[in-house]
Short mmCIF file of N, CA and C in Angstrom, two decimals:
data_model
loop_
_atom_site.label_atom_id
_atom_site.label_comp_id
_atom_site.label_asym_id
_atom_site.label_seq_id
_atom_site.Cartn_x
_atom_site.Cartn_y
_atom_site.Cartn_z
N MET A 94 11.73 32.99 37.51
CA MET A 94 10.57 32.26 36.99
C MET A 94 10.96 31.53 35.71
N THR A 95 10.56 30.27 35.59
CA THR A 95 10.91 29.50 34.40
C THR A 95 10.02 29.87 33.23
N THR A 96 10.59 29.75 32.05
CA THR A 96 9.86 30.03 30.83
C THR A 96 8.95 28.86 30.50
N LYS A 97 7.68 29.16 30.25
CA LYS A 97 6.71 28.12 29.90
C LYS A 97 6.73 27.93 28.39
N VAL A 98 6.85 26.66 27.98
CA VAL A 98 6.95 26.37 26.55
C VAL A 98 5.98 25.28 26.13
N ALA A 99 5.68 25.30 24.85
CA ALA A 99 4.91 24.23 24.21
C ALA A 99 5.84 23.56 23.21
N ILE A 100 5.72 22.25 23.11
CA ILE A 100 6.49 21.49 22.13
C ILE A 100 5.55 21.08 21.01
N TYR A 101 6.01 21.26 19.76
CA TYR A 101 5.22 20.81 18.62
C TYR A 101 6.03 19.83 17.79
N THR A 102 5.46 18.65 17.52
CA THR A 102 6.09 17.65 16.67
C THR A 102 5.12 17.25 15.58
N ARG A 103 5.69 16.86 14.43
CA ARG A 103 4.85 16.41 13.32
C ARG A 103 5.63 15.45 12.45
N VAL A 104 4.97 14.39 12.03
CA VAL A 104 5.45 13.55 10.95
C VAL A 104 4.38 13.59 9.88
N SER A 105 4.81 13.51 8.64
CA SER A 105 3.87 13.70 7.54
C SER A 105 3.53 12.40 6.84
N THR A 106 3.37 11.35 7.62
CA THR A 106 2.97 10.08 7.04
C THR A 106 2.21 9.27 8.08
N SER A 107 1.43 8.34 7.60
CA SER A 107 0.73 7.45 8.52
C SER A 107 1.49 6.14 8.67
N ASP A 108 2.69 6.06 8.08
CA ASP A 108 3.54 4.88 8.17
C ASP A 108 3.87 4.61 9.64
N LYS A 109 3.66 3.39 10.08
CA LYS A 109 3.89 3.04 11.49
C LYS A 109 5.37 3.13 11.87
N ASN A 110 6.29 3.12 10.90
CA ASN A 110 7.71 3.20 11.19
C ASN A 110 8.17 4.62 11.45
N GLN A 111 7.37 5.60 11.12
CA GLN A 111 7.74 6.99 11.32
C GLN A 111 6.84 7.59 12.40
N THR A 112 7.46 8.02 13.50
CA THR A 112 6.71 8.58 14.60
C THR A 112 7.34 9.89 15.04
N THR A 113 6.67 10.55 15.96
CA THR A 113 7.19 11.80 16.51
C THR A 113 8.15 11.55 17.68
N GLU A 114 8.37 10.30 18.01
CA GLU A 114 9.16 9.94 19.19
C GLU A 114 10.57 10.54 19.18
N ASN A 115 11.28 10.47 18.05
CA ASN A 115 12.64 11.01 17.99
C ASN A 115 12.64 12.52 18.21
N GLN A 116 11.71 13.21 17.56
CA GLN A 116 11.61 14.66 17.73
C GLN A 116 11.34 14.99 19.20
N LEU A 117 10.41 14.28 19.78
CA LEU A 117 10.01 14.54 21.16
C LEU A 117 11.16 14.32 22.14
N ARG A 118 11.92 13.26 21.93
CA ARG A 118 13.06 12.99 22.81
C ARG A 118 14.07 14.14 22.75
N GLU A 119 14.40 14.58 21.54
CA GLU A 119 15.36 15.68 21.37
C GLU A 119 14.83 16.99 21.95
N LEU A 120 13.56 17.27 21.72
CA LEU A 120 12.98 18.54 22.19
C LEU A 120 12.87 18.58 23.71
N ASN A 121 12.50 17.46 24.32
CA ASN A 121 12.44 17.41 25.78
C ASN A 121 13.84 17.58 26.38
N SER A 122 14.83 16.98 25.75
CA SER A 122 16.21 17.13 26.20
C SER A 122 16.65 18.59 26.09
N TYR A 123 16.30 19.23 24.99
CA TYR A 123 16.63 20.65 24.80
C TYR A 123 15.99 21.50 25.90
N CYS A 124 14.72 21.26 26.15
CA CYS A 124 14.00 22.02 27.18
C CYS A 124 14.62 21.81 28.56
N ASP A 125 15.03 20.58 28.86
CA ASP A 125 15.70 20.31 30.14
C ASP A 125 17.00 21.11 30.25
N ARG A 126 17.80 21.11 29.18
CA ARG A 126 19.08 21.85 29.19
C ARG A 126 18.86 23.35 29.37
N MET A 127 17.78 23.87 28.78
CA MET A 127 17.51 25.30 28.84
C MET A 127 16.75 25.71 30.11
N GLY A 128 16.27 24.73 30.86
CA GLY A 128 15.53 25.03 32.08
C GLY A 128 14.10 25.49 31.82
N TYR A 129 13.53 25.08 30.65
CA TYR A 129 12.16 25.46 30.30
C TYR A 129 11.18 24.51 30.96
N GLU A 130 10.00 25.03 31.26
CA GLU A 130 8.90 24.21 31.77
C GLU A 130 7.97 23.88 30.60
N VAL A 131 7.88 22.61 30.25
CA VAL A 131 7.00 22.18 29.15
C VAL A 131 5.58 22.08 29.71
N VAL A 132 4.69 22.96 29.21
CA VAL A 132 3.31 22.94 29.71
C VAL A 132 2.41 22.03 28.88
N LYS A 133 2.79 21.82 27.61
CA LYS A 133 1.98 20.92 26.78
C LYS A 133 2.78 20.48 25.56
N VAL A 134 2.50 19.26 25.12
CA VAL A 134 3.11 18.70 23.91
C VAL A 134 2.00 18.50 22.89
N TYR A 135 2.22 19.01 21.68
CA TYR A 135 1.27 18.89 20.58
C TYR A 135 1.90 18.01 19.52
N GLU A 136 1.21 16.92 19.13
CA GLU A 136 1.76 15.98 18.16
C GLU A 136 0.78 15.75 17.02
N ASP A 137 1.26 15.93 15.79
CA ASP A 137 0.46 15.64 14.60
C ASP A 137 1.12 14.52 13.81
N GLU A 138 0.30 13.58 13.34
CA GLU A 138 0.75 12.55 12.40
C GLU A 138 -0.21 12.61 11.23
N VAL A 139 0.07 13.57 10.32
CA VAL A 139 -0.85 13.87 9.23
C VAL A 139 -0.07 13.93 7.92
N SER A 140 -0.59 13.29 6.89
CA SER A 140 0.06 13.31 5.58
C SER A 140 -0.60 14.31 4.65
N GLY A 141 0.20 15.20 4.09
CA GLY A 141 -0.27 16.11 3.06
C GLY A 141 -1.08 17.31 3.53
N ALA A 142 -1.29 17.47 4.81
CA ALA A 142 -2.10 18.59 5.31
C ALA A 142 -1.28 19.87 5.32
N LYS A 143 -1.79 20.89 4.65
CA LYS A 143 -1.07 22.16 4.59
C LYS A 143 -1.64 23.20 5.55
N SER A 144 -2.93 23.16 5.78
CA SER A 144 -3.55 24.23 6.57
C SER A 144 -3.68 23.83 8.04
N ARG A 145 -3.86 24.83 8.87
CA ARG A 145 -4.04 24.60 10.31
C ARG A 145 -5.22 23.69 10.59
N GLU A 146 -6.29 23.89 9.86
CA GLU A 146 -7.53 23.15 10.11
C GLU A 146 -7.36 21.65 9.90
N LYS A 147 -6.43 21.24 9.06
CA LYS A 147 -6.25 19.82 8.76
C LYS A 147 -5.19 19.17 9.64
N ARG A 148 -4.64 19.95 10.57
CA ARG A 148 -3.66 19.42 11.54
C ARG A 148 -4.18 19.76 12.93
N PRO A 149 -4.89 18.83 13.56
CA PRO A 149 -5.57 19.13 14.82
C PRO A 149 -4.65 19.63 15.94
N ALA A 150 -3.49 19.04 16.11
CA ALA A 150 -2.59 19.48 17.18
C ALA A 150 -2.03 20.86 16.89
N TYR A 151 -1.70 21.12 15.64
CA TYR A 151 -1.19 22.44 15.24
C TYR A 151 -2.26 23.51 15.45
N ASN A 152 -3.48 23.18 15.11
CA ASN A 152 -4.61 24.09 15.31
C ASN A 152 -4.78 24.40 16.80
N ALA A 153 -4.72 23.36 17.63
CA ALA A 153 -4.84 23.55 19.08
C ALA A 153 -3.67 24.38 19.62
N LEU A 154 -2.47 24.15 19.09
CA LEU A 154 -1.29 24.91 19.49
C LEU A 154 -1.51 26.40 19.22
N CYS A 155 -2.00 26.72 18.02
CA CYS A 155 -2.23 28.13 17.67
C CYS A 155 -3.29 28.76 18.56
N LYS A 156 -4.36 28.03 18.85
CA LYS A 156 -5.41 28.55 19.74
C LYS A 156 -4.86 28.80 21.14
N ASP A 157 -4.06 27.86 21.65
CA ASP A 157 -3.49 28.03 22.98
C ASP A 157 -2.47 29.16 23.01
N ALA A 158 -1.79 29.39 21.90
CA ALA A 158 -0.85 30.51 21.82
C ALA A 158 -1.60 31.83 21.93
N PHE A 159 -2.76 31.91 21.28
CA PHE A 159 -3.56 33.13 21.36
C PHE A 159 -4.07 33.36 22.79
N ARG A 160 -4.23 32.28 23.54
CA ARG A 160 -4.65 32.39 24.95
C ARG A 160 -3.46 32.68 25.87
N LYS A 161 -2.26 32.73 25.27
CA LYS A 161 -1.01 32.99 26.00
C LYS A 161 -0.75 31.93 27.08
N ASN A 162 -1.00 30.66 26.74
CA ASN A 162 -0.77 29.56 27.68
C ASN A 162 0.72 29.25 27.86
N PHE A 163 1.57 29.84 27.01
CA PHE A 163 3.01 29.61 27.07
C PHE A 163 3.70 30.79 26.42
N GLU A 164 5.03 30.85 26.59
CA GLU A 164 5.81 31.97 26.07
C GLU A 164 6.60 31.61 24.82
N LEU A 165 6.90 30.33 24.65
CA LEU A 165 7.71 29.86 23.52
C LEU A 165 7.11 28.60 22.93
N ILE A 166 7.30 28.44 21.63
CA ILE A 166 6.96 27.19 20.95
C ILE A 166 8.27 26.60 20.46
N ILE A 167 8.51 25.35 20.83
CA ILE A 167 9.73 24.66 20.46
C ILE A 167 9.38 23.57 19.46
N GLY A 168 10.02 23.59 18.29
CA GLY A 168 9.83 22.57 17.26
C GLY A 168 11.17 22.03 16.83
N TRP A 169 11.14 20.88 16.18
CA TRP A 169 12.38 20.23 15.74
C TRP A 169 13.01 20.96 14.57
N ASP A 170 12.21 21.33 13.57
CA ASP A 170 12.72 21.87 12.32
C ASP A 170 11.69 22.83 11.75
N VAL A 171 12.15 23.79 10.97
CA VAL A 171 11.25 24.74 10.32
C VAL A 171 10.18 24.01 9.51
N SER A 172 10.56 22.93 8.84
CA SER A 172 9.62 22.20 7.98
C SER A 172 8.50 21.54 8.77
N ARG A 173 8.66 21.35 10.07
CA ARG A 173 7.61 20.73 10.88
C ARG A 173 6.45 21.70 11.14
N PHE A 174 6.72 22.99 11.10
CA PHE A 174 5.67 23.98 11.35
C PHE A 174 4.75 24.17 10.15
N SER A 175 5.31 24.11 8.96
CA SER A 175 4.49 24.37 7.78
C SER A 175 5.16 23.85 6.53
N ARG A 176 4.34 23.51 5.52
CA ARG A 176 4.86 23.06 4.23
C ARG A 176 4.89 24.17 3.20
N SER A 177 4.21 25.28 3.47
CA SER A 177 4.22 26.39 2.52
C SER A 177 4.76 27.65 3.18
N MET A 178 5.43 28.46 2.40
CA MET A 178 6.00 29.69 2.93
C MET A 178 4.90 30.63 3.43
N LYS A 179 3.80 30.68 2.69
CA LYS A 179 2.70 31.55 3.06
C LYS A 179 2.17 31.21 4.46
N GLU A 180 1.95 29.95 4.71
CA GLU A 180 1.46 29.50 6.02
C GLU A 180 2.50 29.74 7.10
N PHE A 181 3.76 29.50 6.78
CA PHE A 181 4.83 29.68 7.76
C PHE A 181 4.97 31.15 8.17
N VAL A 182 4.96 32.04 7.18
CA VAL A 182 5.06 33.48 7.47
C VAL A 182 3.85 33.93 8.28
N SER A 183 2.68 33.43 7.94
CA SER A 183 1.47 33.75 8.68
C SER A 183 1.59 33.27 10.14
N PHE A 184 2.09 32.07 10.32
CA PHE A 184 2.29 31.51 11.66
C PHE A 184 3.26 32.38 12.47
N LEU A 185 4.41 32.72 11.87
CA LEU A 185 5.39 33.55 12.57
C LEU A 185 4.80 34.92 12.93
N SER A 186 4.05 35.49 12.00
CA SER A 186 3.44 36.80 12.23
C SER A 186 2.43 36.73 13.38
N ASP A 187 1.59 35.68 13.37
CA ASP A 187 0.60 35.50 14.44
C ASP A 187 1.29 35.36 15.79
N MET A 188 2.35 34.57 15.84
CA MET A 188 3.06 34.36 17.10
C MET A 188 3.76 35.64 17.56
N ASP A 189 4.32 36.37 16.62
CA ASP A 189 5.00 37.62 16.94
C ASP A 189 4.01 38.64 17.53
N GLU A 190 2.81 38.71 16.94
CA GLU A 190 1.78 39.62 17.45
C GLU A 190 1.40 39.32 18.89
N LYS A 191 1.44 38.04 19.26
CA LYS A 191 1.07 37.62 20.61
C LYS A 191 2.27 37.57 21.56
N GLY A 192 3.46 37.88 21.03
CA GLY A 192 4.65 37.86 21.87
C GLY A 192 5.14 36.46 22.19
N ILE A 193 4.80 35.52 21.33
CA ILE A 193 5.22 34.12 21.50
C ILE A 193 6.44 33.88 20.62
N GLY A 194 7.53 33.41 21.22
CA GLY A 194 8.73 33.09 20.45
C GLY A 194 8.61 31.72 19.82
N VAL A 195 9.35 31.51 18.73
CA VAL A 195 9.37 30.22 18.04
C VAL A 195 10.83 29.79 17.90
N ILE A 196 11.11 28.56 18.31
CA ILE A 196 12.47 28.02 18.21
C ILE A 196 12.42 26.74 17.38
N ALA A 197 13.31 26.66 16.38
CA ALA A 197 13.50 25.43 15.60
C ALA A 197 14.87 24.88 16.02
N VAL A 198 14.87 23.85 16.83
CA VAL A 198 16.09 23.35 17.46
C VAL A 198 17.10 22.86 16.44
N LYS A 199 16.68 22.06 15.48
CA LYS A 199 17.60 21.50 14.47
C LYS A 199 18.31 22.61 13.71
N ASN A 200 17.59 23.68 13.41
CA ASN A 200 18.16 24.78 12.65
C ASN A 200 18.89 25.79 13.53
N GLY A 201 18.74 25.67 14.85
CA GLY A 201 19.38 26.60 15.77
C GLY A 201 18.81 28.01 15.66
N LEU A 202 17.53 28.10 15.36
CA LEU A 202 16.92 29.41 15.16
C LEU A 202 15.93 29.77 16.27
N ASP A 203 15.93 31.05 16.60
CA ASP A 203 15.09 31.56 17.67
C ASP A 203 14.56 32.93 17.25
N THR A 204 13.24 33.07 17.18
CA THR A 204 12.65 34.33 16.68
C THR A 204 12.69 35.46 17.70
N SER A 205 13.33 35.25 18.83
CA SER A 205 13.40 36.34 19.80
C SER A 205 14.41 37.40 19.38
N SER A 206 15.22 37.12 18.34
CA SER A 206 16.16 38.13 17.82
C SER A 206 15.81 38.44 16.37
N SER A 207 16.19 39.61 15.91
CA SER A 207 15.89 39.99 14.52
C SER A 207 16.63 39.09 13.54
N SER A 208 17.86 38.71 13.84
CA SER A 208 18.59 37.82 12.92
C SER A 208 17.96 36.43 12.92
N GLY A 209 17.46 35.99 14.07
CA GLY A 209 16.77 34.70 14.13
C GLY A 209 15.49 34.70 13.31
N ARG A 210 14.74 35.81 13.36
CA ARG A 210 13.52 35.92 12.55
C ARG A 210 13.85 35.92 11.06
N MET A 211 14.91 36.61 10.67
CA MET A 211 15.31 36.66 9.26
C MET A 211 15.74 35.27 8.79
N MET A 212 16.56 34.59 9.58
CA MET A 212 17.04 33.27 9.19
C MET A 212 15.90 32.25 9.14
N MET A 213 14.95 32.36 10.04
CA MET A 213 13.81 31.45 10.06
C MET A 213 13.03 31.58 8.76
N LYS A 214 12.81 32.79 8.32
CA LYS A 214 12.07 33.02 7.07
C LYS A 214 12.87 32.53 5.86
N LEU A 215 14.17 32.75 5.87
CA LEU A 215 15.01 32.31 4.77
C LEU A 215 15.01 30.79 4.66
N ILE A 216 15.12 30.10 5.77
CA ILE A 216 15.10 28.64 5.75
C ILE A 216 13.73 28.14 5.28
N GLY A 217 12.67 28.82 5.68
CA GLY A 217 11.33 28.46 5.21
C GLY A 217 11.23 28.54 3.70
N VAL A 218 11.81 29.60 3.11
CA VAL A 218 11.81 29.76 1.66
C VAL A 218 12.58 28.61 1.01
N LEU A 219 13.74 28.28 1.55
CA LEU A 219 14.56 27.21 0.98
C LEU A 219 13.88 25.85 1.12
N GLU A 220 13.19 25.60 2.22
CA GLU A 220 12.45 24.35 2.40
C GLU A 220 11.35 24.22 1.35
N GLU A 221 10.61 25.31 1.12
CA GLU A 221 9.54 25.28 0.13
C GLU A 221 10.11 25.07 -1.26
N TRP A 222 11.22 25.74 -1.57
CA TRP A 222 11.87 25.59 -2.88
C TRP A 222 12.32 24.14 -3.08
N ASN A 223 12.91 23.56 -2.05
CA ASN A 223 13.37 22.18 -2.13
C ASN A 223 12.19 21.23 -2.40
N ARG A 224 11.07 21.46 -1.74
CA ARG A 224 9.88 20.64 -1.95
C ARG A 224 9.36 20.75 -3.37
N GLU A 225 9.34 21.99 -3.91
CA GLU A 225 8.88 22.21 -5.27
C GLU A 225 9.81 21.55 -6.29
N ILE A 226 11.11 21.60 -6.06
CA ILE A 226 12.08 20.95 -6.94
C ILE A 226 11.84 19.44 -6.94
N LEU A 227 11.60 18.87 -5.77
CA LEU A 227 11.32 17.43 -5.68
C LEU A 227 10.07 17.06 -6.47
N ILE A 228 9.03 17.87 -6.36
CA ILE A 228 7.79 17.61 -7.12
C ILE A 228 8.06 17.70 -8.61
N GLU A 229 8.80 18.72 -9.05
CA GLU A 229 9.13 18.87 -10.47
C GLU A 229 9.91 17.66 -10.98
N ARG A 230 10.87 17.20 -10.22
CA ARG A 230 11.68 16.03 -10.63
C ARG A 230 10.83 14.77 -10.70
N THR A 231 9.96 14.60 -9.73
CA THR A 231 9.07 13.44 -9.73
C THR A 231 8.16 13.46 -10.95
N ASN A 232 7.56 14.61 -11.23
CA ASN A 232 6.68 14.72 -12.39
C ASN A 232 7.44 14.52 -13.70
N ALA A 233 8.67 15.03 -13.79
CA ALA A 233 9.48 14.83 -14.99
C ALA A 233 9.80 13.35 -15.19
N GLY A 234 10.11 12.66 -14.10
CA GLY A 234 10.38 11.23 -14.18
C GLY A 234 9.16 10.44 -14.62
N LEU A 235 8.00 10.81 -14.10
CA LEU A 235 6.75 10.13 -14.51
C LEU A 235 6.46 10.38 -15.98
N ALA A 236 6.65 11.62 -16.43
CA ALA A 236 6.41 11.96 -17.84
C ALA A 236 7.35 11.18 -18.75
N ARG A 237 8.63 11.06 -18.35
CA ARG A 237 9.61 10.30 -19.14
C ARG A 237 9.20 8.84 -19.20
N THR A 238 8.75 8.29 -18.09
CA THR A 238 8.32 6.89 -18.04
C THR A 238 7.15 6.64 -18.98
N VAL A 239 6.18 7.55 -18.97
CA VAL A 239 5.02 7.43 -19.86
C VAL A 239 5.45 7.57 -21.32
N ALA A 240 6.35 8.52 -21.60
CA ALA A 240 6.84 8.73 -22.96
C ALA A 240 7.58 7.50 -23.49
N ASN A 241 8.19 6.74 -22.59
CA ASN A 241 8.90 5.53 -22.99
C ASN A 241 7.96 4.33 -23.14
N GLY A 242 6.65 4.57 -22.97
CA GLY A 242 5.66 3.53 -23.21
C GLY A 242 5.25 2.73 -21.99
N THR A 243 5.72 3.09 -20.85
CA THR A 243 5.34 2.37 -19.63
C THR A 243 4.01 2.91 -19.13
N LYS A 244 3.11 1.98 -18.81
CA LYS A 244 1.83 2.38 -18.25
C LYS A 244 1.98 2.51 -16.74
N LEU A 245 1.42 3.58 -16.20
CA LEU A 245 1.47 3.80 -14.76
C LEU A 245 0.27 3.15 -14.09
N GLY A 246 0.42 2.81 -12.84
CA GLY A 246 -0.69 2.22 -12.09
C GLY A 246 -0.62 0.70 -12.11
N ARG A 247 -1.55 0.11 -11.45
CA ARG A 247 -1.56 -1.35 -11.37
C ARG A 247 -2.18 -1.95 -12.62
N LYS A 248 -1.95 -3.23 -12.81
CA LYS A 248 -2.51 -3.93 -13.95
C LYS A 248 -4.02 -4.10 -13.76
N SER A 249 -4.73 -4.06 -14.86
CA SER A 249 -6.17 -4.21 -14.81
C SER A 249 -6.54 -5.62 -14.40
N VAL A 250 -7.57 -5.73 -13.57
CA VAL A 250 -8.05 -7.05 -13.16
C VAL A 250 -9.19 -7.52 -14.08
N LEU A 251 -9.57 -6.65 -15.01
CA LEU A 251 -10.66 -7.00 -15.93
C LEU A 251 -10.11 -7.80 -17.11
N THR A 252 -10.77 -8.89 -17.40
CA THR A 252 -10.41 -9.67 -18.58
C THR A 252 -11.09 -9.05 -19.80
N PRO A 253 -10.61 -9.37 -21.01
CA PRO A 253 -11.26 -8.81 -22.20
C PRO A 253 -12.76 -9.13 -22.28
N SER A 254 -13.17 -10.31 -21.85
CA SER A 254 -14.60 -10.65 -21.90
C SER A 254 -15.42 -9.79 -20.92
N ILE A 255 -14.89 -9.52 -19.76
CA ILE A 255 -15.59 -8.67 -18.80
C ILE A 255 -15.68 -7.24 -19.32
N LYS A 256 -14.62 -6.77 -19.96
CA LYS A 256 -14.63 -5.42 -20.54
C LYS A 256 -15.72 -5.31 -21.61
N ARG A 257 -15.84 -6.35 -22.47
CA ARG A 257 -16.89 -6.34 -23.50
C ARG A 257 -18.27 -6.30 -22.89
N LYS A 258 -18.49 -7.05 -21.82
CA LYS A 258 -19.79 -7.07 -21.16
C LYS A 258 -20.12 -5.70 -20.56
N ILE A 259 -19.13 -5.05 -20.01
CA ILE A 259 -19.34 -3.72 -19.43
C ILE A 259 -19.70 -2.72 -20.52
N LEU A 260 -18.98 -2.78 -21.62
CA LEU A 260 -19.21 -1.83 -22.71
C LEU A 260 -20.51 -2.07 -23.46
N ASP A 261 -21.00 -3.31 -23.44
CA ASP A 261 -22.25 -3.63 -24.15
C ASP A 261 -23.44 -3.22 -23.39
#
């Protein structure tokens, strides 16, 4: 009997140049090589959403996992499942309770083994750390720019006379 799997893809922008197409092509190829039966594909194109509720396809994936509609969830990368370690650990725990395996193809990780579960969690920690470092660097750069006298944001469209009228 073939293993029934769900594919999950996500891009975190609404930019038309970034789509789930590359992830989907790789994941379908992986499933073909492994002899898996893809029962459903879940695709999210959401920017900045951290929780399940703000990612409709991810939310549907979790609900279908609880219904045991498949045995494995295949994703491209650990970072596609979650942006926070707390959410990722919760996701892995929920799937483990239901006997659903999670595979991150890019990372070569599979939660069906204890070493795979450990590595999946470790990579999740490193992904979150990397994201926090990026935020810290961005904020430091913005602070330096402001300290050097540069104003952030776009130029005002209000003329001095319009400003006086508003204030009066």
